[in-house]
Short mmCIF file of C-alpha atoms in Angstrom, two decimals:
data_model
loop_
_atom_site.label_atom_id
_atom_site.label_comp_id
_atom_site.label_asym_id
_atom_site.label_seq_id
_atom_site.Cartn_x
_atom_site.Cartn_y
_atom_site.Cartn_z
CA UNK R 902 51.52 -18.66 -35.16
CA UNK R 903 49.19 -18.44 -32.12
CA UNK R 904 45.63 -17.29 -32.52
CA UNK R 905 44.56 -14.12 -30.79
CA UNK R 906 42.01 -14.71 -28.03
CA UNK R 907 38.44 -14.10 -29.01
CA UNK R 908 37.35 -10.77 -27.57
CA UNK R 909 34.50 -11.05 -25.07
CA UNK R 910 31.07 -10.40 -26.46
CA UNK R 911 29.49 -7.05 -25.56
CA UNK R 912 26.07 -6.77 -23.90
CA UNK R 913 24.65 -5.73 -27.27
CA UNK R 914 25.58 -9.13 -28.69
CA UNK R 915 23.13 -12.05 -28.27
CA UNK R 916 26.08 -14.27 -27.39
CA UNK R 917 26.78 -12.25 -24.24
CA UNK R 918 23.62 -13.53 -22.54
CA UNK R 919 24.15 -17.27 -22.18
CA UNK R 920 21.63 -18.47 -19.61
CA UNK R 921 19.56 -21.35 -21.02
CA UNK R 922 16.59 -20.28 -18.88
CA UNK R 923 15.85 -17.15 -20.88
CA UNK R 924 13.28 -17.54 -23.58
CA UNK R 925 9.76 -16.60 -24.68
CA UNK R 926 8.06 -19.27 -22.58
CA UNK R 927 9.77 -18.37 -19.30
CA UNK R 928 9.26 -14.63 -19.82
CA UNK R 929 5.64 -15.02 -20.90
CA UNK R 930 4.68 -17.04 -17.82
CA UNK R 931 6.23 -14.41 -15.55
CA UNK R 932 4.53 -11.68 -17.57
CA UNK R 933 1.09 -13.26 -17.14
CA UNK R 934 1.63 -13.54 -13.37
CA UNK R 935 2.64 -9.89 -13.18
CA UNK R 936 -0.24 -8.80 -15.40
CA UNK R 937 -2.74 -10.11 -12.87
CA UNK R 938 -0.76 -9.19 -9.78
CA UNK R 939 0.11 -5.63 -10.73
CA UNK R 940 -3.47 -4.95 -11.79
CA UNK R 941 -4.62 -5.97 -8.30
CA UNK R 942 -1.89 -3.79 -6.78
CA UNK R 943 -3.01 -0.79 -8.82
CA UNK R 944 -6.69 -1.21 -7.95
CA UNK R 945 -6.04 -1.72 -4.22
CA UNK R 946 -3.66 1.26 -4.30
CA UNK R 947 -6.42 3.45 -5.73
CA UNK R 948 -8.80 2.15 -3.07
CA UNK R 949 -6.29 2.95 -0.37
CA UNK R 950 -5.93 6.50 -1.65
CA UNK R 951 -9.71 6.89 -1.87
CA UNK R 952 -10.00 5.76 1.77
CA UNK R 953 -8.30 8.99 2.81
CA UNK R 954 -11.20 10.93 1.28
CA UNK R 955 -8.71 13.41 -0.24
CA UNK R 956 -11.41 15.45 -1.96
CA UNK R 957 -13.14 16.03 1.39
CA UNK R 958 -10.64 18.51 2.78
CA UNK R 959 -7.17 19.85 1.93
CA UNK R 960 -5.82 18.41 5.20
CA UNK R 961 -6.49 14.89 3.90
CA UNK R 962 -5.19 15.48 0.38
CA UNK R 963 -1.48 14.77 -0.04
CA UNK R 964 -1.60 15.19 -3.84
CA UNK R 965 -3.48 18.48 -4.34
CA UNK R 966 -2.40 18.81 -7.98
CA UNK R 967 -3.72 15.39 -9.04
CA UNK R 968 -6.26 16.86 -11.47
CA UNK R 969 -7.94 14.20 -13.58
CA UNK R 970 -6.05 11.46 -11.75
CA UNK R 971 -8.56 11.86 -8.93
CA UNK R 972 -11.52 10.83 -11.09
CA UNK R 973 -12.13 7.61 -9.17
CA UNK R 974 -12.53 9.20 -5.73
CA UNK R 975 -15.72 8.51 -3.79
CA UNK R 976 -17.04 8.67 -0.23
CA UNK R 977 -15.26 5.83 1.55
CA UNK R 978 -17.77 3.48 3.25
CA UNK R 979 -17.73 2.30 6.85
CA UNK R 980 -18.96 -1.22 6.03
CA UNK R 981 -17.59 -3.76 6.31
CA UNK R 982 -15.51 -2.41 9.23
CA UNK R 983 -12.49 -4.49 8.14
CA UNK R 984 -12.56 -3.14 4.57
CA UNK R 985 -9.37 -1.04 4.73
CA UNK R 986 -7.61 -3.76 6.70
CA UNK R 987 -8.37 -6.16 3.84
CA UNK R 988 -7.65 -3.93 0.82
CA UNK R 989 -4.40 -2.50 2.20
CA UNK R 990 -3.35 -5.89 3.54
CA UNK R 991 -3.75 -7.35 0.06
CA UNK R 992 -1.88 -4.40 -1.46
CA UNK R 993 1.17 -4.67 0.79
CA UNK R 994 1.31 -8.45 1.10
CA UNK R 995 0.88 -9.01 -2.63
CA UNK R 996 3.47 -6.32 -3.40
CA UNK R 997 6.06 -8.05 -1.22
CA UNK R 998 5.14 -11.48 -2.56
CA UNK R 999 5.60 -10.35 -6.17
CA UNK R 1000 9.18 -9.13 -5.65
CA UNK R 1001 10.81 -12.43 -6.79
CA UNK R 1002 8.48 -12.55 -9.80
CA UNK R 1003 9.35 -8.97 -10.74
CA UNK R 1004 13.10 -9.53 -10.34
CA UNK R 1005 12.93 -12.72 -12.40
CA UNK R 1006 10.95 -10.94 -15.10
CA UNK R 1007 13.46 -8.07 -15.24
CA UNK R 1008 16.33 -10.57 -15.38
CA UNK R 1009 14.63 -12.48 -18.18
CA UNK R 1010 14.26 -9.42 -20.43
CA UNK R 1011 17.49 -7.57 -19.64
CA UNK R 1012 19.02 -8.45 -23.07
CA UNK R 1013 16.27 -6.38 -24.71
CA UNK R 1014 17.55 -3.28 -22.92
CA UNK R 1015 20.85 -3.61 -24.84
CA UNK R 1016 19.47 -4.73 -28.19
CA UNK R 1017 20.57 -2.80 -31.29
CA UNK R 1018 19.40 -0.96 -33.29
CA UNK R 1019 17.46 1.04 -30.70
CA UNK R 1020 14.36 1.05 -32.88
CA UNK R 1021 13.50 -1.05 -35.93
CA UNK R 1022 10.05 0.48 -36.38
CA UNK R 1023 7.63 2.84 -34.70
CA UNK R 1024 6.01 -0.05 -32.83
CA UNK R 1025 9.44 -1.28 -31.71
CA UNK R 1026 10.40 2.23 -30.55
CA UNK R 1027 7.21 2.50 -28.51
CA UNK R 1028 7.88 -0.90 -27.00
CA UNK R 1029 11.44 0.12 -26.02
CA UNK R 1030 10.22 3.35 -24.42
CA UNK R 1031 7.46 1.54 -22.54
CA UNK R 1032 10.00 -1.04 -21.36
CA UNK R 1033 12.32 1.63 -19.96
CA UNK R 1034 9.45 3.37 -18.18
CA UNK R 1035 8.16 0.04 -16.98
CA UNK R 1036 11.50 -1.07 -15.49
CA UNK R 1037 12.17 2.32 -13.90
CA UNK R 1038 8.62 2.64 -12.61
CA UNK R 1039 8.55 -0.89 -11.19
CA UNK R 1040 11.81 -0.40 -9.32
CA UNK R 1041 10.66 2.98 -8.00
CA UNK R 1042 7.26 1.74 -6.81
CA UNK R 1043 8.52 -1.46 -5.22
CA UNK R 1044 11.53 0.19 -3.56
CA UNK R 1045 9.53 3.11 -2.11
CA UNK R 1046 6.79 0.73 -1.00
CA UNK R 1047 9.23 -1.59 0.79
CA UNK R 1048 11.02 1.34 2.44
CA UNK R 1049 7.71 2.72 3.66
CA UNK R 1050 6.48 -0.48 5.27
CA UNK R 1051 9.93 -0.92 6.85
CA UNK R 1052 9.51 2.57 8.36
CA UNK R 1053 12.56 3.90 6.49
CA UNK R 1054 11.35 7.38 5.55
CA UNK R 1055 14.24 8.36 3.30
CA UNK R 1056 12.20 9.80 0.43
CA UNK R 1057 12.97 13.24 -1.08
CA UNK R 1058 9.40 14.29 -0.32
CA UNK R 1059 6.09 12.83 0.81
CA UNK R 1060 5.67 9.09 0.32
CA UNK R 1061 2.01 9.63 -0.53
CA UNK R 1062 2.62 11.92 -3.50
CA UNK R 1063 5.73 10.06 -4.74
CA UNK R 1064 4.01 6.68 -4.65
CA UNK R 1065 0.78 8.04 -6.11
CA UNK R 1066 2.28 9.75 -9.16
CA UNK R 1067 4.86 7.01 -9.59
CA UNK R 1068 2.03 4.46 -9.72
CA UNK R 1069 0.29 6.31 -12.54
CA UNK R 1070 3.49 6.55 -14.60
CA UNK R 1071 4.29 2.91 -13.96
CA UNK R 1072 0.80 1.63 -14.70
CA UNK R 1073 0.53 3.66 -17.92
CA UNK R 1074 3.80 2.10 -19.13
CA UNK R 1075 2.60 -1.29 -17.91
CA UNK R 1076 -0.62 -1.07 -19.92
CA UNK R 1077 1.20 0.15 -23.04
CA UNK R 1078 3.75 -2.64 -22.79
CA UNK R 1079 1.08 -5.26 -22.11
CA UNK R 1080 -0.89 -4.18 -25.19
CA UNK R 1081 2.22 -4.24 -27.38
CA UNK R 1082 3.44 -7.62 -26.09
CA UNK R 1083 0.13 -9.41 -25.48
CA UNK R 1084 -0.07 -11.09 -28.94
CA UNK R 1085 3.44 -12.54 -28.59
CA UNK R 1086 2.79 -13.67 -25.00
CA UNK R 1087 -0.40 -15.46 -26.03
CA UNK R 1088 1.39 -17.24 -28.89
CA UNK R 1089 4.19 -18.32 -26.57
CA UNK R 1090 1.79 -19.75 -24.03
CA UNK R 1091 -0.06 -21.62 -26.78
CA UNK R 1092 3.26 -23.18 -27.80
CA UNK R 1093 3.75 -24.22 -24.19
CA UNK R 1094 0.33 -25.89 -24.06
CA UNK R 1095 1.12 -27.60 -27.36
CA UNK R 1096 4.19 -29.12 -25.70
CA UNK R 1097 6.74 -27.58 -28.04
CA UNK R 1098 10.35 -27.59 -26.86
CA UNK R 1099 12.59 -24.48 -26.79
CA UNK R 1100 14.33 -25.73 -29.94
CA UNK R 1101 11.01 -25.42 -31.78
CA UNK R 1102 10.64 -21.76 -30.86
CA UNK R 1103 12.76 -20.40 -33.69
CA UNK R 1104 9.94 -18.17 -34.89
CA UNK R 1105 9.46 -16.80 -31.40
CA UNK R 1106 13.18 -16.19 -31.10
CA UNK R 1107 13.14 -13.94 -34.13
CA UNK R 1108 10.16 -12.10 -32.69
CA UNK R 1109 11.36 -11.98 -29.09
CA UNK R 1110 15.16 -12.52 -29.23
CA UNK R 1111 15.95 -13.78 -25.74
CA UNK R 1112 17.22 -17.30 -26.40
CA UNK R 1113 21.03 -17.36 -26.49
CA UNK R 1114 22.65 -18.66 -29.72
CA UNK R 1115 25.27 -20.44 -27.56
CA UNK R 1116 23.66 -21.19 -24.21
CA UNK R 1117 25.56 -22.66 -21.28
CA UNK R 1118 24.77 -26.10 -19.97
CA UNK R 1119 21.57 -25.88 -17.92
CA UNK R 1120 21.73 -26.52 -14.18
CA UNK R 1121 17.97 -26.22 -13.76
CA UNK R 1122 15.02 -26.47 -16.12
CA UNK R 1123 12.78 -23.55 -16.94
CA UNK R 1124 10.04 -25.11 -14.85
CA UNK R 1125 12.57 -25.52 -12.09
CA UNK R 1126 13.38 -21.83 -12.39
CA UNK R 1127 9.70 -21.00 -12.01
CA UNK R 1128 9.50 -23.23 -8.93
CA UNK R 1129 12.47 -21.32 -7.49
CA UNK R 1130 10.73 -17.99 -8.11
CA UNK R 1131 7.50 -19.34 -6.66
CA UNK R 1132 9.31 -20.63 -3.58
CA UNK R 1133 10.87 -17.22 -2.96
CA UNK R 1134 7.45 -15.58 -3.32
CA UNK R 1135 5.94 -18.08 -0.87
CA UNK R 1136 8.67 -17.37 1.71
CA UNK R 1137 8.04 -13.62 1.45
CA UNK R 1138 4.30 -14.18 1.78
CA UNK R 1139 4.77 -16.27 4.91
CA UNK R 1140 7.08 -13.71 6.52
CA UNK R 1141 4.85 -10.72 5.71
CA UNK R 1142 1.15 -11.64 5.61
CA UNK R 1143 0.77 -12.02 9.36
CA UNK R 1144 1.13 -8.29 10.02
CA UNK R 1145 -2.07 -7.66 8.06
CA UNK R 1146 -4.25 -10.66 8.75
CA UNK R 1147 -3.21 -11.77 12.23
CA UNK R 1148 -3.94 -15.19 13.67
CA UNK R 1149 -1.14 -17.76 13.70
CA UNK R 1150 0.55 -15.99 10.77
CA UNK R 1151 1.33 -12.92 12.90
CA UNK R 1152 4.22 -14.74 14.59
CA UNK R 1153 5.73 -15.54 11.19
CA UNK R 1154 5.74 -11.91 9.98
CA UNK R 1155 9.49 -11.65 10.52
CA UNK R 1156 10.06 -9.06 7.78
CA UNK R 1157 7.37 -6.68 9.02
CA UNK R 1158 8.11 -4.13 11.78
CA UNK R 1159 4.57 -4.49 13.08
CA UNK R 1160 4.42 -8.26 12.72
CA UNK R 1161 5.32 -10.74 15.40
CA UNK R 1162 3.37 -11.16 18.59
CA UNK R 1163 1.26 -8.28 19.93
CA UNK R 1164 3.35 -5.62 21.62
CA UNK R 1165 3.71 -5.86 25.38
CA UNK R 1166 0.92 -7.15 27.54
CA UNK R 1167 -2.33 -6.03 29.07
CA UNK R 1168 -5.28 -4.26 27.45
CA UNK R 1169 -3.01 -1.85 25.55
CA UNK R 1170 -0.61 -4.51 24.31
CA UNK R 1171 -1.22 -4.09 20.60
CA UNK R 1172 0.53 -2.34 17.72
CA UNK R 1173 1.19 1.38 17.58
CA UNK R 1174 2.90 3.53 15.00
CA UNK R 1175 3.89 6.83 16.64
CA UNK R 1176 4.53 7.07 20.38
CA UNK R 1177 3.47 10.01 22.52
CA UNK R 1178 7.11 10.92 23.14
CA UNK R 1179 7.94 10.94 19.42
CA UNK R 1180 5.07 13.39 18.80
CA UNK R 1181 6.05 15.68 21.67
CA UNK R 1182 3.01 14.85 23.82
CA UNK R 1183 3.76 15.50 27.50
CA UNK R 1184 2.00 14.13 30.56
CA UNK R 1185 1.40 17.68 31.79
CA UNK R 1186 -0.81 18.65 28.84
CA UNK R 1187 -2.84 15.40 28.94
CA UNK R 1188 -3.48 15.51 32.69
CA UNK R 1189 -7.03 15.67 34.08
CA UNK R 1190 -6.42 19.24 35.22
CA UNK R 1191 -5.01 20.58 31.94
CA UNK R 1192 -6.76 18.74 29.11
CA UNK R 1193 -10.05 19.97 27.69
CA UNK R 1194 -11.76 18.90 24.48
CA UNK R 1195 -13.10 21.79 22.39
CA UNK R 1196 -16.18 20.84 20.35
CA UNK R 1197 -17.44 23.47 17.90
CA UNK R 1198 -20.75 23.67 16.00
CA UNK R 1199 -23.66 26.05 15.28
CA UNK R 1200 -24.28 26.81 18.98
CA UNK R 1201 -20.65 27.73 19.55
CA UNK R 1202 -17.79 25.94 21.29
CA UNK R 1203 -18.17 23.61 24.25
CA UNK R 1204 -15.13 22.68 26.35
CA UNK R 1205 -15.29 19.40 28.22
CA UNK R 1206 -12.94 17.67 30.64
CA UNK R 1207 -12.37 13.95 30.46
CA UNK R 1208 -14.55 13.46 33.54
CA UNK R 1209 -17.39 15.43 31.94
CA UNK R 1210 -17.10 13.39 28.74
CA UNK R 1211 -17.23 10.16 30.74
CA UNK R 1212 -20.53 11.35 32.25
CA UNK R 1213 -22.11 11.40 28.78
CA UNK R 1214 -23.84 8.27 27.39
CA UNK R 1215 -21.05 5.86 26.41
CA UNK R 1216 -21.01 3.22 23.68
CA UNK R 1217 -18.67 0.38 22.72
CA UNK R 1218 -17.33 -0.91 19.38
CA UNK R 1219 -15.07 -3.79 18.39
CA UNK R 1220 -12.83 -2.41 15.63
CA UNK R 1221 -9.30 -2.96 14.28
CA UNK R 1222 -6.69 -0.36 13.39
CA UNK R 1223 -5.25 -0.70 9.88
CA UNK R 1224 -2.32 1.29 8.50
CA UNK R 1225 -1.17 2.24 5.00
CA UNK R 1226 2.09 0.44 5.87
CA UNK R 1227 0.18 -2.83 5.73
CA UNK R 1228 -0.06 -3.68 9.41
CA UNK R 1229 -3.26 -4.01 11.37
CA UNK R 1230 -4.42 -5.08 14.78
CA UNK R 1231 -7.05 -7.61 15.57
CA UNK R 1232 -10.35 -6.18 16.81
CA UNK R 1233 -9.98 -4.16 20.02
CA UNK R 1234 -12.89 -3.30 22.30
CA UNK R 1235 -13.26 0.48 22.43
CA UNK R 1236 -15.51 2.55 24.71
CA UNK R 1237 -16.34 6.23 24.34
CA UNK R 1238 -18.82 8.82 23.11
CA UNK R 1239 -20.32 8.44 19.67
CA UNK R 1240 -19.20 11.13 17.23
CA UNK R 1241 -22.81 11.73 16.26
CA UNK R 1242 -23.66 12.46 19.92
CA UNK R 1243 -20.85 15.01 20.11
CA UNK R 1244 -22.30 16.68 17.00
CA UNK R 1245 -25.68 16.80 18.78
CA UNK R 1246 -24.05 18.61 21.72
CA UNK R 1247 -23.20 21.58 19.49
CA UNK R 1248 -26.45 21.96 17.61
CA UNK R 1249 -26.80 19.18 15.05
CA UNK R 1250 -29.34 16.40 14.80
CA UNK R 1251 -27.44 13.16 15.44
CA UNK R 1252 -28.98 11.51 12.38
CA UNK R 1253 -27.90 14.46 10.20
CA UNK R 1254 -24.44 14.98 11.70
CA UNK R 1255 -22.06 16.64 9.21
CA UNK R 1256 -18.35 16.26 8.48
CA UNK R 1257 -15.86 16.94 11.24
CA UNK R 1258 -12.32 18.31 11.38
CA UNK R 1259 -10.34 16.64 14.17
CA UNK R 1260 -7.19 18.27 15.57
CA UNK R 1261 -4.57 16.60 17.76
CA UNK R 1262 -2.34 17.92 20.52
CA UNK R 1263 0.66 16.88 18.43
CA UNK R 1264 2.41 19.85 16.84
CA UNK R 1265 3.99 18.24 13.80
CA UNK R 1266 3.20 15.44 11.40
CA UNK R 1267 1.21 15.06 8.20
CA UNK R 1268 -1.96 13.97 9.98
CA UNK R 1269 -2.04 16.07 13.15
CA UNK R 1270 -5.34 17.23 11.64
CA UNK R 1271 -7.75 14.94 9.76
CA UNK R 1272 -11.23 15.26 8.29
CA UNK R 1273 -13.98 12.64 8.51
CA UNK R 1274 -16.99 12.45 6.21
CA UNK R 1275 -20.57 12.69 7.43
CA UNK R 1276 -21.17 8.97 6.83
CA UNK R 1277 -18.23 8.21 9.13
CA UNK R 1278 -19.50 10.62 11.81
CA UNK R 1279 -23.03 9.20 11.70
CA UNK R 1280 -21.97 5.56 11.97
CA UNK R 1281 -22.92 4.44 15.52
CA UNK R 1282 -19.60 2.57 15.82
CA UNK R 1283 -17.55 5.73 15.33
CA UNK R 1284 -16.31 6.91 18.72
CA UNK R 1285 -14.23 9.42 20.56
CA UNK R 1286 -12.70 6.62 22.63
CA UNK R 1287 -11.41 6.88 26.20
CA UNK R 1288 -10.92 3.21 27.03
CA UNK R 1289 -9.71 0.15 25.17
CA UNK R 1290 -10.21 -3.46 26.25
CA UNK R 1291 -11.65 -2.38 29.59
CA UNK R 1292 -8.87 0.03 30.63
CA UNK R 1293 -8.08 3.72 29.99
CA UNK R 1294 -6.06 4.42 26.88
CA UNK R 1295 -2.30 4.39 27.33
CA UNK R 1296 -0.38 7.54 26.31
CA UNK R 1297 0.90 5.81 23.17
CA UNK R 1298 -2.63 4.76 22.19
CA UNK R 1299 -3.90 8.33 22.43
CA UNK R 1300 -4.77 9.17 26.06
CA UNK R 1301 -6.83 11.11 27.02
CA UNK R 1302 -9.03 10.55 23.92
CA UNK R 1303 -8.72 9.29 20.36
CA UNK R 1304 -10.89 8.72 17.31
CA UNK R 1305 -11.82 5.21 16.19
CA UNK R 1306 -13.84 4.81 12.96
CA UNK R 1307 -14.73 1.59 11.11
CA UNK R 1308 -12.82 0.90 7.87
CA UNK R 1309 -10.76 4.13 8.08
CA UNK R 1310 -6.97 4.27 7.59
CA UNK R 1311 -5.13 4.38 10.90
CA UNK R 1312 -3.89 7.96 10.45
CA UNK R 1313 -7.50 9.20 10.33
CA UNK R 1314 -8.10 7.66 13.77
CA UNK R 1315 -6.51 10.71 15.37
CA UNK R 1316 -4.83 10.30 18.77
CA UNK R 1317 -4.53 12.89 21.57
CA UNK R 1318 -7.60 14.76 20.30
CA UNK R 1319 -7.79 18.42 21.33
CA UNK R 1320 -10.47 19.96 19.09
CA UNK R 1321 -13.40 18.80 16.92
CA UNK R 1322 -15.10 21.20 14.52
CA UNK R 1323 -18.37 19.95 13.02
CA UNK R 1324 -19.67 21.38 9.75
CA UNK R 1325 -19.53 20.97 6.01
CA UNK R 1326 -15.90 20.84 4.90
#
């Protein structure tokens, strides 16, 4: 009499998951790496959001219902001038680099998602809930972040609000899970330092049941698996970091739309985001005959042609452009009128210049209007720029005039400026 074939194990059975790599040690090491990395991501994300000065004016605030979640906001500084380039570069580059670590961590704990019973205790139920929120939140944040820096705007809403609220949900679950799992992770790492083998981890298995009761033959050690994850992270770092930090690495930024060598040639041969054509800016409305800048303050509104603006005292600044998408330029040499001097034209003392609302010729887009704080207006490096690197601005770089402010996100450096209204916002 022949024996019936053994039915395949279900995902709820420990025997279904047979990889010999899974175990407390492997998962704990990945968890410690993510604990540090995701904390840095969260902090730099908050700094990036604060750089928009969203409590300055409704035009800057893409999450108007944030409530208490905006407690950390402060007046974004202008020093050092590369501050936003650094913080957002770290945020994006680290986020991309951590993708293999995150995927390996999710793979290592996937059996826990199928474990039965769903809850053995209140603490276990909280851990399961935090794990589900953590996995969902991580996938949401990393996927939306990658799509954004790849310029794939396929979100069902604003990236700013989706990523902002998603980050809070994810980080709350992350903290809860870290608190619940920290004691076990510490014990597992102590076992590792003590040199104990996986076979000696029977206590940990009962506590953190990831080790298969009938594992397959290993093809790589757990340390080898970590080296594989680390190698993948290093490759992603090398093919991303150059878009933020420039230098020789820029040519290796193969995965970044704004990586690679500087665009084109000549004085205007550096990165742009939106072209004049994509924003509906025509040559007719930016011509010398048609374009006038309207500057408004206590004495009323002054309208100036480009030639009249060029007759004013001009200043120069060497500043980069840095974008929320993670890319930045090297320092470019800008020439134009200081914002504080424009404030003085309409009735303010230059040293006491107030906030300013800047409006672009573009007719659509989230940042066709942007507000700048008084500290940004008063900084002598902040310009309404007409030239870059010794030549007039190109249409795609904002001709006939654009804003350039140290340490500000790129979208606040408004291009194709049409109106500036000085006053408390």
